[in-house]
PDB file of C-alpha atoms in Angstrom:
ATOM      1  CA  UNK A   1      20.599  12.456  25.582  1.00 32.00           C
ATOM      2  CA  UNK A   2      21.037  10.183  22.392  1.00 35.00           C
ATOM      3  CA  UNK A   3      17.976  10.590  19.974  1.00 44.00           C
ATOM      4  CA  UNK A   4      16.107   7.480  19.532  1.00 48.00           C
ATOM      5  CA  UNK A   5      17.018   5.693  16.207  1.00 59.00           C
ATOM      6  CA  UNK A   6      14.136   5.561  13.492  1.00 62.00           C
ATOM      7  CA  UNK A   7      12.556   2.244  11.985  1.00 61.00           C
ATOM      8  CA  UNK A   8      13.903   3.776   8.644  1.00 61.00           C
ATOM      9  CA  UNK A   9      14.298   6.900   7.227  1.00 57.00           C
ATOM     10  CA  UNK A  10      12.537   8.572   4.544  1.00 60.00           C
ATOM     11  CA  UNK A  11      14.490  11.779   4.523  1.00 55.00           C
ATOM     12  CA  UNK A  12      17.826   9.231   2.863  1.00 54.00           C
ATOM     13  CA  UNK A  13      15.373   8.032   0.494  1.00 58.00           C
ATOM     14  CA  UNK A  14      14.932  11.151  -0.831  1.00 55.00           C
ATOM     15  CA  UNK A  15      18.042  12.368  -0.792  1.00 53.00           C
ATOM     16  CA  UNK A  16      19.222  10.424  -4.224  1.00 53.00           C
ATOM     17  CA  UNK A  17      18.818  10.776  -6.816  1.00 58.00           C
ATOM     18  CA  UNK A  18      16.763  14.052  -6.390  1.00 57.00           C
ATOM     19  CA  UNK A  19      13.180  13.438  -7.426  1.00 68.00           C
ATOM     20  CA  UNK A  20      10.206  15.929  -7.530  1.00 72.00           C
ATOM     21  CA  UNK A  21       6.868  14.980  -6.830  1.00 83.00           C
ATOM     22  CA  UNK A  22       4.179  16.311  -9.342  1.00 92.00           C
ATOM     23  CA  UNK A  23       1.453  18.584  -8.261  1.00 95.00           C
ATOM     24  CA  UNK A  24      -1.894  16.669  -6.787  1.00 96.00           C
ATOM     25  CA  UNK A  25      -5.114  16.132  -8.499  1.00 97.00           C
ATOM     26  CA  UNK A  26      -8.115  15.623  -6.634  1.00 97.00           C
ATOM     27  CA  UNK A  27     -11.563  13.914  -6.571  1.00 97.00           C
ATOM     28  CA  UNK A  28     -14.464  13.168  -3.969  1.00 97.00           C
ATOM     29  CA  UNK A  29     -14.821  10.528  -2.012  1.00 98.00           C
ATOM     30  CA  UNK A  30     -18.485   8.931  -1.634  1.00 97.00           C
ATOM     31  CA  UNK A  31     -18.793  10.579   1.258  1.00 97.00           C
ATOM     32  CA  UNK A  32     -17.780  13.987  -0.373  1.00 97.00           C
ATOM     33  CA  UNK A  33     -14.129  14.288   1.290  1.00 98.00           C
ATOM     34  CA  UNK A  34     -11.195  15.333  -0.661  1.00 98.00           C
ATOM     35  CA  UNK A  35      -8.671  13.300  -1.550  1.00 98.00           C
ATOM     36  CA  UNK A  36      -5.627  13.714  -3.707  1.00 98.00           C
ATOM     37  CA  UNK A  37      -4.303  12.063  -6.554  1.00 98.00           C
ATOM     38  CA  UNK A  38      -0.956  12.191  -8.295  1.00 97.00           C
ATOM     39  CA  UNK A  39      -1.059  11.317 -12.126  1.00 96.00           C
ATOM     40  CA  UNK A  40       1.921  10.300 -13.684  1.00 96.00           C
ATOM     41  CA  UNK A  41       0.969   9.879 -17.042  1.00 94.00           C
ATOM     42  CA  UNK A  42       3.713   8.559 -20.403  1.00 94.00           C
ATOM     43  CA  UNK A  43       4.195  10.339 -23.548  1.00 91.00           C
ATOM     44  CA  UNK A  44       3.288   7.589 -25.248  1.00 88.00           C
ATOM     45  CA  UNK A  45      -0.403   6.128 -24.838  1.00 77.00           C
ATOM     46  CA  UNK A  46      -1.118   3.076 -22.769  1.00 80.00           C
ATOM     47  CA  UNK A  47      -3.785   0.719 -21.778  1.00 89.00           C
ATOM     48  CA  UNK A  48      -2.122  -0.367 -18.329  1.00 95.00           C
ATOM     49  CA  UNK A  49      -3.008   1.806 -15.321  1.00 97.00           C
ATOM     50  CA  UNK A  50      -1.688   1.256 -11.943  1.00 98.00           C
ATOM     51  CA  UNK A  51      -3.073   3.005  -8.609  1.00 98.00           C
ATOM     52  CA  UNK A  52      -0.824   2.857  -5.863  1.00 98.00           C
ATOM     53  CA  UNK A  53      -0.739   3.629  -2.316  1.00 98.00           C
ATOM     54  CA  UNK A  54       1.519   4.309   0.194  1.00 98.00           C
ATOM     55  CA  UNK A  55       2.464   2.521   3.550  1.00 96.00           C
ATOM     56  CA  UNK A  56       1.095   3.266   7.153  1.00 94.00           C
ATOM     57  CA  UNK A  57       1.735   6.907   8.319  1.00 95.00           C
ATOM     58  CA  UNK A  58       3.318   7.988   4.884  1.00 95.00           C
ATOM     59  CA  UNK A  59       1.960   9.215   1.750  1.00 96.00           C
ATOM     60  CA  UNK A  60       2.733   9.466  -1.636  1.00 96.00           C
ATOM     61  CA  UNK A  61       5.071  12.154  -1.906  1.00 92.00           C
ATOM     62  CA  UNK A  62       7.732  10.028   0.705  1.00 91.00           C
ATOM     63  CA  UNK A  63       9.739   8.222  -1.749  1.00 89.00           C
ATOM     64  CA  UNK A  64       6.578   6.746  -4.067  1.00 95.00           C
ATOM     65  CA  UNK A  65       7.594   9.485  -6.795  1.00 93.00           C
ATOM     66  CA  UNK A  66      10.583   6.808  -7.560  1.00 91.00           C
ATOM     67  CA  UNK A  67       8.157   4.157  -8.955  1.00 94.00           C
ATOM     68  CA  UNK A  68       5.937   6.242 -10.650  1.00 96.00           C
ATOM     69  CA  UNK A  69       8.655   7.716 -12.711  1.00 94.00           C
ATOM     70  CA  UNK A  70       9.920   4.270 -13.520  1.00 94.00           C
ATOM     71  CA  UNK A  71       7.117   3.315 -14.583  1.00 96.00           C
ATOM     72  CA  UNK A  72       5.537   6.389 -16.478  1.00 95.00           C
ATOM     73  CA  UNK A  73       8.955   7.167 -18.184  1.00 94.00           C
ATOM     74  CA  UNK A  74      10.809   3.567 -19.208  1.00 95.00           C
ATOM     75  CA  UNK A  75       7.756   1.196 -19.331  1.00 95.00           C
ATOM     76  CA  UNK A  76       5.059   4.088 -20.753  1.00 95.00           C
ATOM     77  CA  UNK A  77       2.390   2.788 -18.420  1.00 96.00           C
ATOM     78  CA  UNK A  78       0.311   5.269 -16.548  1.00 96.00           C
ATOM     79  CA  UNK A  79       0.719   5.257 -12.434  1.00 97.00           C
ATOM     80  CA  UNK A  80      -1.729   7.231 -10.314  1.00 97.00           C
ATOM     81  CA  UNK A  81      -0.691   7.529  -6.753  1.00 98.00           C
ATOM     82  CA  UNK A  82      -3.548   7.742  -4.187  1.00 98.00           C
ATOM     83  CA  UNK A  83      -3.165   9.717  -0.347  1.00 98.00           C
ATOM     84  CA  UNK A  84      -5.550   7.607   1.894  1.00 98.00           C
ATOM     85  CA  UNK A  85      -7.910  10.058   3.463  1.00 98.00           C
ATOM     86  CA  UNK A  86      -6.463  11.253   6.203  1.00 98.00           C
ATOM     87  CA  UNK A  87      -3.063  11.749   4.867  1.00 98.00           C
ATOM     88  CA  UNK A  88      -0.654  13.569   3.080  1.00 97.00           C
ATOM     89  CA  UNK A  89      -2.922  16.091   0.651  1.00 97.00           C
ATOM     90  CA  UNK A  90      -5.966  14.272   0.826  1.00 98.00           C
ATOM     91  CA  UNK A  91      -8.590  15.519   3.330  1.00 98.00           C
ATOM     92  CA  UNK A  92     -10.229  13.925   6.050  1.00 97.00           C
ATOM     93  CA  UNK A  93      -9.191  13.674  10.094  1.00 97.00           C
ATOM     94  CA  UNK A  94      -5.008  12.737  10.525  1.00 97.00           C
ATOM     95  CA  UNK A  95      -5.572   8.703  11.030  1.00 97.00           C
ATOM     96  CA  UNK A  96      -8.981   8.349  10.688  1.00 98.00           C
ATOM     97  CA  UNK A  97     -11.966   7.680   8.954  1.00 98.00           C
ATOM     98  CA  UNK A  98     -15.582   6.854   9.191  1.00 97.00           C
ATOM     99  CA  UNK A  99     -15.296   3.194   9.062  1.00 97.00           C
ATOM    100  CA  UNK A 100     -12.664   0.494   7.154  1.00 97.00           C
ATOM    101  CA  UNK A 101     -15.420   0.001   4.455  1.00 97.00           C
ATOM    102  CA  UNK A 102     -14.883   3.897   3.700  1.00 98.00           C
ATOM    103  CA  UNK A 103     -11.578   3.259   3.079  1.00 98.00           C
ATOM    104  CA  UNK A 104     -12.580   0.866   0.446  1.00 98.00           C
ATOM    105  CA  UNK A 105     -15.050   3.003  -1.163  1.00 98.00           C
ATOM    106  CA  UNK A 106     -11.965   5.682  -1.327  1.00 98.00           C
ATOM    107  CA  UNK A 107     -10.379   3.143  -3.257  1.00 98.00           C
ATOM    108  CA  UNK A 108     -13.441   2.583  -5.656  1.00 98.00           C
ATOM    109  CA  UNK A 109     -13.877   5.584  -6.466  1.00 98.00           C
ATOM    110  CA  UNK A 110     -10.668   6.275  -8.148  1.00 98.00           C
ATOM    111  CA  UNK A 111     -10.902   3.340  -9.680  1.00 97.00           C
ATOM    112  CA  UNK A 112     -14.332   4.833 -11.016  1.00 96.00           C
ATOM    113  CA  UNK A 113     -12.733   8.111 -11.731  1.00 94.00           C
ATOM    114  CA  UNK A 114      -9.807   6.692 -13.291  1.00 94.00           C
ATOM    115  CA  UNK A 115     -12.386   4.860 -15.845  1.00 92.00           C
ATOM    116  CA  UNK A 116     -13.619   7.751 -17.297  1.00 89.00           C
ATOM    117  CA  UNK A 117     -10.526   8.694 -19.235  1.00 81.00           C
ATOM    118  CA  UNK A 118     -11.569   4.968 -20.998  1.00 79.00           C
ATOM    119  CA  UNK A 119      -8.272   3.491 -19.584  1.00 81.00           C
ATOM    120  CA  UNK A 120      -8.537  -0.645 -20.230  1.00 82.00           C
ATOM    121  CA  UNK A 121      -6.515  -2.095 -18.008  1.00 95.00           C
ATOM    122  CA  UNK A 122      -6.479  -1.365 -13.973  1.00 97.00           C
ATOM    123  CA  UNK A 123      -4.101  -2.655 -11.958  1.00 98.00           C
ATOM    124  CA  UNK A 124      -3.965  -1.965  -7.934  1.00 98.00           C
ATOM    125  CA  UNK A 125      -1.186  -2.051  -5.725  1.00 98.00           C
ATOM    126  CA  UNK A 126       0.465  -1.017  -2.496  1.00 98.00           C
ATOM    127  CA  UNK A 127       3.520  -1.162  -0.639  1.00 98.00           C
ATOM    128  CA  UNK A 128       3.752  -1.761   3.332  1.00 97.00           C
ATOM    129  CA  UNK A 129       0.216  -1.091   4.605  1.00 97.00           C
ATOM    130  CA  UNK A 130      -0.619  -0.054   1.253  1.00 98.00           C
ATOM    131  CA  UNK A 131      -0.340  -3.651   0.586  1.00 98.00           C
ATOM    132  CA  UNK A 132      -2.394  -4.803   3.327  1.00 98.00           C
ATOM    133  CA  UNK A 133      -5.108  -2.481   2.338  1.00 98.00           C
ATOM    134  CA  UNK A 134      -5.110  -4.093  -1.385  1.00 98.00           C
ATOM    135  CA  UNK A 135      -5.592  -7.189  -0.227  1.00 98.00           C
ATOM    136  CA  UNK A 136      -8.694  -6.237   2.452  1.00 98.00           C
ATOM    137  CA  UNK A 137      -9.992  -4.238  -0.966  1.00 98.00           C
ATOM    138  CA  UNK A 138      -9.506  -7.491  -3.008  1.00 97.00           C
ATOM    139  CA  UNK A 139     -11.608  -9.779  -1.013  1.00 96.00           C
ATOM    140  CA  UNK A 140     -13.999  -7.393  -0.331  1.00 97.00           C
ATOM    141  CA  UNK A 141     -17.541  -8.213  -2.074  1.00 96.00           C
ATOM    142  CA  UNK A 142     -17.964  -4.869  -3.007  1.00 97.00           C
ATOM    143  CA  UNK A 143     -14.454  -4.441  -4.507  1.00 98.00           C
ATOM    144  CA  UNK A 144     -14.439  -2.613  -8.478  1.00 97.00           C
ATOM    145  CA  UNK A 145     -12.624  -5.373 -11.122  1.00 96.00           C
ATOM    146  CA  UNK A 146      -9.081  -4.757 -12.033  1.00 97.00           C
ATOM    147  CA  UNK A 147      -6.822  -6.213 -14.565  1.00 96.00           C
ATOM    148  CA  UNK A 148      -4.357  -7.506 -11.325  1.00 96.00           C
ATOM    149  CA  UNK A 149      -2.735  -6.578  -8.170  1.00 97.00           C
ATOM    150  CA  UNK A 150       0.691  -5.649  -6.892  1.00 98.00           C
ATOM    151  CA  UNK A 151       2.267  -5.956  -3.022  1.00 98.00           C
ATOM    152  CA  UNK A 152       5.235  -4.475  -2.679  1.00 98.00           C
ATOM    153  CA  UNK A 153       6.832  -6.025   1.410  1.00 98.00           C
ATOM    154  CA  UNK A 154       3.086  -6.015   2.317  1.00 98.00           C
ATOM    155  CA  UNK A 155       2.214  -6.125   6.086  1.00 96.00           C
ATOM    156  CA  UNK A 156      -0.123  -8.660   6.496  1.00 96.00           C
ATOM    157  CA  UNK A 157      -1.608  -8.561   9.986  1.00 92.00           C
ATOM    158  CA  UNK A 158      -0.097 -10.022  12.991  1.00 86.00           C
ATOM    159  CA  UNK A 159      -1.964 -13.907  12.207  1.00 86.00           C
ATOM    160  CA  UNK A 160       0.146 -14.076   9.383  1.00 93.00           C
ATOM    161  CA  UNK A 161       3.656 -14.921  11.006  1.00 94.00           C
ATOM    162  CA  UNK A 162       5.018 -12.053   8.329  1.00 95.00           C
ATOM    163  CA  UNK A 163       6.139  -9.824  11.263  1.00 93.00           C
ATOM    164  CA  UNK A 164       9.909  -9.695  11.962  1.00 91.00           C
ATOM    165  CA  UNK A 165       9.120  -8.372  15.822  1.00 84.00           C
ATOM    166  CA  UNK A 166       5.757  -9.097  18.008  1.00 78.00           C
ATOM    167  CA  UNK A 167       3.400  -6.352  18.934  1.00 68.00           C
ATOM    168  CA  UNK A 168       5.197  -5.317  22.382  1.00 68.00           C
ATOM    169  CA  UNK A 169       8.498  -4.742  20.297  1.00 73.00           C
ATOM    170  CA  UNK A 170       8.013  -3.266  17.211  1.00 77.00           C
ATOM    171  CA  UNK A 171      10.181  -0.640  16.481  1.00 78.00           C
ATOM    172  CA  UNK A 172       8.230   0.868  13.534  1.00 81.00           C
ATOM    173  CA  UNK A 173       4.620   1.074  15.676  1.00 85.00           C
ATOM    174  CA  UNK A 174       2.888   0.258  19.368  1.00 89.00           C
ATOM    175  CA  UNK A 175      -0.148  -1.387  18.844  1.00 88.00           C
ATOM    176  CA  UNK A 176      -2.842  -0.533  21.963  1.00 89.00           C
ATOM    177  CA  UNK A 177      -3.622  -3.856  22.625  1.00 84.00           C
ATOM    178  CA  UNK A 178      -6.851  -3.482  24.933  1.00 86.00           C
ATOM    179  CA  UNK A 179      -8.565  -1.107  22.579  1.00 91.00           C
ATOM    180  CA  UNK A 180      -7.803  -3.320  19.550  1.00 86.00           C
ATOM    181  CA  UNK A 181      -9.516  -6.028  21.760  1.00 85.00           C
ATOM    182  CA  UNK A 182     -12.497  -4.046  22.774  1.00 87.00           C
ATOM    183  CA  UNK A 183     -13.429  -3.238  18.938  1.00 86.00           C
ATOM    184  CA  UNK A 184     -12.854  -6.864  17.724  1.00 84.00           C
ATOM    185  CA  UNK A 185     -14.890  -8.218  20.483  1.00 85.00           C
ATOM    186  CA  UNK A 186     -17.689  -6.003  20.308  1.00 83.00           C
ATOM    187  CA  UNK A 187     -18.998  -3.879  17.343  1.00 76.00           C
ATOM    188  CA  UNK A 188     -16.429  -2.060  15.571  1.00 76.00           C
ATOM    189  CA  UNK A 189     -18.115   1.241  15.639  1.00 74.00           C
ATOM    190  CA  UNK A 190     -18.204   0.627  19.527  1.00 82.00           C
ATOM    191  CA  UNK A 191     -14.819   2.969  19.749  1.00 90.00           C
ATOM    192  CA  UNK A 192     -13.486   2.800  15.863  1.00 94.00           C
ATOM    193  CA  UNK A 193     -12.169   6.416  16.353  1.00 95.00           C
ATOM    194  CA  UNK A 194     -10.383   5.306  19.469  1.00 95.00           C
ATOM    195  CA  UNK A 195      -6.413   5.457  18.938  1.00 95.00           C
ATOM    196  CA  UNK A 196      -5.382   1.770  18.322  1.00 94.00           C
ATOM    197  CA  UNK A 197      -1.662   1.782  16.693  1.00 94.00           C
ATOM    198  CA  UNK A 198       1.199   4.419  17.199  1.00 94.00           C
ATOM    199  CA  UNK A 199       3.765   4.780  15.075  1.00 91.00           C
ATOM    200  CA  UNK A 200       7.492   5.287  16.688  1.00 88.00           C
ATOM    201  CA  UNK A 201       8.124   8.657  14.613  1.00 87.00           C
ATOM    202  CA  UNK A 202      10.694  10.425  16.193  1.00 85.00           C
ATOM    203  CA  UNK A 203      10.179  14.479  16.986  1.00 87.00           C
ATOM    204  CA  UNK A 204      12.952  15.259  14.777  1.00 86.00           C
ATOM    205  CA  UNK A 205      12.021  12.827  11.867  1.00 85.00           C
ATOM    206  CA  UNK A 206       8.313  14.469  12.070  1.00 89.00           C
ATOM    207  CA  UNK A 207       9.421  17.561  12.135  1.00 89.00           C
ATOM    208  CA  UNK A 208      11.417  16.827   8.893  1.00 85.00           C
ATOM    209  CA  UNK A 209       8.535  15.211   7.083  1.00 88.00           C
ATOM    210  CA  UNK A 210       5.653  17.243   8.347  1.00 91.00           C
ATOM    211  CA  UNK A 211       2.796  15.378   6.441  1.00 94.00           C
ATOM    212  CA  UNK A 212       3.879  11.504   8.349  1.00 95.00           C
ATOM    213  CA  UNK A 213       0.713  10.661  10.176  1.00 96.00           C
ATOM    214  CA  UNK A 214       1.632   8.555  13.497  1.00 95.00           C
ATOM    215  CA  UNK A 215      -1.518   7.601  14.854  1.00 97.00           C
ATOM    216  CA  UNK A 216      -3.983   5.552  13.965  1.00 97.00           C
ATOM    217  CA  UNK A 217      -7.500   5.167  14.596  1.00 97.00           C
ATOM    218  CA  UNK A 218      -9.508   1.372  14.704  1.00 96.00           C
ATOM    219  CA  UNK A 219     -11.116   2.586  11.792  1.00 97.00           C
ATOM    220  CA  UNK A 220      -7.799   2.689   9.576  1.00 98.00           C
ATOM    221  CA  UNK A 221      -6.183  -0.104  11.635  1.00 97.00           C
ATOM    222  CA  UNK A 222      -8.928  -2.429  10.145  1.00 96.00           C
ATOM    223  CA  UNK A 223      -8.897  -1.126   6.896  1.00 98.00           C
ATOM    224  CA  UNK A 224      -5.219  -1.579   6.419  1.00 98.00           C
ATOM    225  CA  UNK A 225      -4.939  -5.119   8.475  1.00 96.00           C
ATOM    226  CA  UNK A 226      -5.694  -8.318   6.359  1.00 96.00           C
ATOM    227  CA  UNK A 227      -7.615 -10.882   9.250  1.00 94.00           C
ATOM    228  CA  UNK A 228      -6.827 -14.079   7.203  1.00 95.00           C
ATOM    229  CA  UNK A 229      -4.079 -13.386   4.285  1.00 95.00           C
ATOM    230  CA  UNK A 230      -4.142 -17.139   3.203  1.00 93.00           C
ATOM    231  CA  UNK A 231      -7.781 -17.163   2.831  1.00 93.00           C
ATOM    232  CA  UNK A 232      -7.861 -13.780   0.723  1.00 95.00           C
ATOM    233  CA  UNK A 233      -5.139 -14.642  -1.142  1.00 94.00           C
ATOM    234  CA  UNK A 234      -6.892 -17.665  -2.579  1.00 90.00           C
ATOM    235  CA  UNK A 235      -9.765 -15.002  -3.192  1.00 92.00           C
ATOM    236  CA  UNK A 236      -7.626 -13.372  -5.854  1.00 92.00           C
ATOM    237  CA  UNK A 237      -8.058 -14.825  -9.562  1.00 89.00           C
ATOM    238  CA  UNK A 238      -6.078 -12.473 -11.375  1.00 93.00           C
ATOM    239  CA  UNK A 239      -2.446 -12.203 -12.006  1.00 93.00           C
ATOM    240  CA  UNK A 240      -0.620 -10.636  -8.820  1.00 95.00           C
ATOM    241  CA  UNK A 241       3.129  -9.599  -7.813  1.00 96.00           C
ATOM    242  CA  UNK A 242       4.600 -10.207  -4.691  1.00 97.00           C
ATOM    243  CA  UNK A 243       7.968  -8.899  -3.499  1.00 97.00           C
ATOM    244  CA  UNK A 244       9.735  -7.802  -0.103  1.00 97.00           C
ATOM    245  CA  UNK A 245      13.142  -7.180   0.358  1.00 97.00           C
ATOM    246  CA  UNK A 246      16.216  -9.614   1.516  1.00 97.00           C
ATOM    247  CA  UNK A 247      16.879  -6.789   3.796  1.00 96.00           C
ATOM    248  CA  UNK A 248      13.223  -5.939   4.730  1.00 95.00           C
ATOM    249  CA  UNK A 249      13.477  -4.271   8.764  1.00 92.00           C
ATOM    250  CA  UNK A 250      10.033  -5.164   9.331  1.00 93.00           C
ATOM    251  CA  UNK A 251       9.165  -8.614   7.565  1.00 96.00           C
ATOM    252  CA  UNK A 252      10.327 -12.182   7.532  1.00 96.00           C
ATOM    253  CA  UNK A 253      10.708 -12.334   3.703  1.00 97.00           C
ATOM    254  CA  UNK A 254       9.991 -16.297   3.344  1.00 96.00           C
ATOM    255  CA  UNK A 255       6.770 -16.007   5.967  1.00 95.00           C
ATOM    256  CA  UNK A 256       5.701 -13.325   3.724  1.00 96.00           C
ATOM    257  CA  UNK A 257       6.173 -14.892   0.131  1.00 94.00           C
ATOM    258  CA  UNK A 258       4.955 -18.037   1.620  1.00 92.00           C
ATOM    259  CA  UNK A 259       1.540 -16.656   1.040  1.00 89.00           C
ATOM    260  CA  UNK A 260       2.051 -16.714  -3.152  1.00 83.00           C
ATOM    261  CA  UNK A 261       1.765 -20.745  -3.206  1.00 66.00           C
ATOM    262  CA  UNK A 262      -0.479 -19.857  -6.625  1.00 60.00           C
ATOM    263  CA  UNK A 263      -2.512 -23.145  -7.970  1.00 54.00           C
ATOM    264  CA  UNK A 264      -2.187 -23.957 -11.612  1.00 49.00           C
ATOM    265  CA  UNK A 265      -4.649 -20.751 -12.291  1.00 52.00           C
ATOM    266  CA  UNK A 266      -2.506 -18.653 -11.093  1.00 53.00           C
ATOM    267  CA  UNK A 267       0.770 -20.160 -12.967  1.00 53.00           C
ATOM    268  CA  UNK A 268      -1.574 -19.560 -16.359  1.00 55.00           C
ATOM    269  CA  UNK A 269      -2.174 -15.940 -15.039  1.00 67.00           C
ATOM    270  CA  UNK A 270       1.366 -15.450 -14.691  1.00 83.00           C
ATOM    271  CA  UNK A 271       1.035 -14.448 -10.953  1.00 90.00           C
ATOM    272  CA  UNK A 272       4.607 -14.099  -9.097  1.00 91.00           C
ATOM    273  CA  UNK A 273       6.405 -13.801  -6.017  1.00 94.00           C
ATOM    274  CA  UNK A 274      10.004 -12.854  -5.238  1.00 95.00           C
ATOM    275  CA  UNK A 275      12.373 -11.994  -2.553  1.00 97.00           C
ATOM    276  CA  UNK A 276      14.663  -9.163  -4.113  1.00 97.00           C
ATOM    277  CA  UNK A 277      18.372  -9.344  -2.921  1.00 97.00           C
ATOM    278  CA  UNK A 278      19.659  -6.453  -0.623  1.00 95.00           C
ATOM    279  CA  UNK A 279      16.890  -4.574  -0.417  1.00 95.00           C
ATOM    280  CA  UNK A 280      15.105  -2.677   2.734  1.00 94.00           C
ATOM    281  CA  UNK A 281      11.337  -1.716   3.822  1.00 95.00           C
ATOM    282  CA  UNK A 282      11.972   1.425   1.981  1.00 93.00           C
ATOM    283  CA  UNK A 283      15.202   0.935  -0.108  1.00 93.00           C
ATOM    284  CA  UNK A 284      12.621  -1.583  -2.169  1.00 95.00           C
ATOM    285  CA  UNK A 285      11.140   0.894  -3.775  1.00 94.00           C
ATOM    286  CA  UNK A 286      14.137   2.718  -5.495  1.00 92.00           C
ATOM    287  CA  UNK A 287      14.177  -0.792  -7.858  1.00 94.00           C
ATOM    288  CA  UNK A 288      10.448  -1.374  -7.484  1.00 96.00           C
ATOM    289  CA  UNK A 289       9.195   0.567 -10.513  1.00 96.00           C
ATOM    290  CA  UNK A 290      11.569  -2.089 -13.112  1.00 96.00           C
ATOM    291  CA  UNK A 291      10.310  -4.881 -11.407  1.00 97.00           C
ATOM    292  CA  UNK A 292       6.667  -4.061 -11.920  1.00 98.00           C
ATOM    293  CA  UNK A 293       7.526  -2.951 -15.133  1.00 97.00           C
ATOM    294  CA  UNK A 294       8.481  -6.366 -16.102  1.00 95.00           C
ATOM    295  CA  UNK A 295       5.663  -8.118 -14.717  1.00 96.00           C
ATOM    296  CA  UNK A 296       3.085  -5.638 -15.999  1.00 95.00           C
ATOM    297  CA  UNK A 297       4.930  -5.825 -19.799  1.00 93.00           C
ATOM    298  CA  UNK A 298       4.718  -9.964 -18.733  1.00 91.00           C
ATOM    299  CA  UNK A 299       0.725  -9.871 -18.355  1.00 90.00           C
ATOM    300  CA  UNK A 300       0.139  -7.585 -21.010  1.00 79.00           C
ATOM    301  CA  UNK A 301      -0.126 -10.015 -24.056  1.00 64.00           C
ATOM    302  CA  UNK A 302      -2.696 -12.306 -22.157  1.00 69.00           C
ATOM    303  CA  UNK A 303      -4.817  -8.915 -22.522  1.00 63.00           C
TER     304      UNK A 303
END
């Protein structure tokens, strides 16, 4: 029997060039979970911090290293990149959480912790569902201030028209439709540790990269799935970078950059959006880190 092909692989992307992650930090969570950190700090010091985080079912050590180094090393701004709860070294239940305003705390708290070195400038990004979590955590009321945001080929829920393939053929997840249904309709805590999205993980590819997660609970679903990207992008009134790949498996790259149509604000903020030539879901973030580099270096004399 022929093996059923991936969405993408993870084990080519870090195949070259070799790249080690660091070792994790940790801090806890409001709810006093543990959750793990990795701190890529520059030899030289810098007032531009970014926090990162990973796509659905991955975590940072899966090809993230790539950017951080970029970033730390050429660019000498500090990257700290976060494992959701639930994921990679971080603690918590495989795909779950208590609820998707948890997930946001998570994300203030580092944010918190991150401020008591005295670091000035905070930026936040994500790539994949990463990105879709930022920009929940951005138009959330209770969201901590940061300097600016970063989306690297962000998923932005299935209103936005972003998605390359519908629900019922996705080859990256399998959304359970009727229990997605049943928590939207009624409360959310009704069954938000009910399994809502699968991800198509082959045995062999999660036997290769033991800490992939590929389930997902309502709770997470909701924490990670923007409900009206056009609306929260307008939300957003500091500078932000958009990009997703040519190539990207997943996304329609116009649908998705379609959401950066910035208002004179935005131009003075330097906010930008870009589709990068020949590039992949994953593949992106090989040339991510020099991209953000530029942009961050771009924003930094407004400071």
């Amino acid at each position: 029997m022929t093996n059923r092909k991936d969405p993408f692989s993870f084990i080519e992307l870090n195949t070259e060039p070799v790249s080690v992650i660091i070792a994790p930090s940790y801090f806890k969570a409001s709810d006093n979970a543990t959750l793990a950190y990795f701190d890529y700090k520059p030899e030289k010091a810098s007032n531009q911090t970014l926090i990162f985080i990973h796509g659905g079912g991955a975590c940072s050590s899966l090809g993230y290293q790539y950017l951080a180094e970029s970033l730390s090393l050429k660019y000498y701004i500090r990257v700290i990149l976060l494992d959701m709860r639930g994921h990679g070294f971080s603690g918590g239940i495989r795909g779950d959480a208590p609820s998707k305003e948890q997930v946001w705390q998570d994300i203030s708290g580092l944010i918190k912790e991150v401020r008591i070195d005295g670091t000035e400038h905070i930026f936040l990004g994500g790539h994949s569902s990463g990105g879709g979590l930022v920009l929940n955590y951005a138009s959330w009321d209770k969201h901590e201030e940061v300097s600016g945001y970063v989306f690297v080929s962000p998923k932005l829920g299935y209103k936005s028209n972003t998605d390359r393939h519908s629900f019922l053929n996705d080859p990256f997840a399998k959304a359970h439709i009727p229990t997605l249904l049943v928590n939207k309709i009624t409360s959310e805590a009704i069954n938000s540790h009910a399994i809502a999205v699968e991800m198509n993980y082959s045995k062999e590819l999660l036997t290769a990269e033991p800490l992939l997660v590929n389930k997902y609970t309502c709770a997470v679903v909701n924490a990670v799935t923007p409900t009206n990207p056009e609306k929260q992008f307008k939300l957003i009134h500091k500078p932000y970078y958009l990009i997703v790949g040519a190539n990207d498996e997943l996304l329609l790259p116009e649908n998705t950059i379609r959401y950066s149509s910035f208002s004179s604000q935005d131009i003075i903020n330097k906010s930008k959006a870009e589709i990068i030539a020949n590039q992949t879901h994953l593949g992106i973030l090989r040339v991510a880190g020099d991209l953000i580099g530029d942009f961050l270096v771009s924003v930094k004399s407004d400071f």
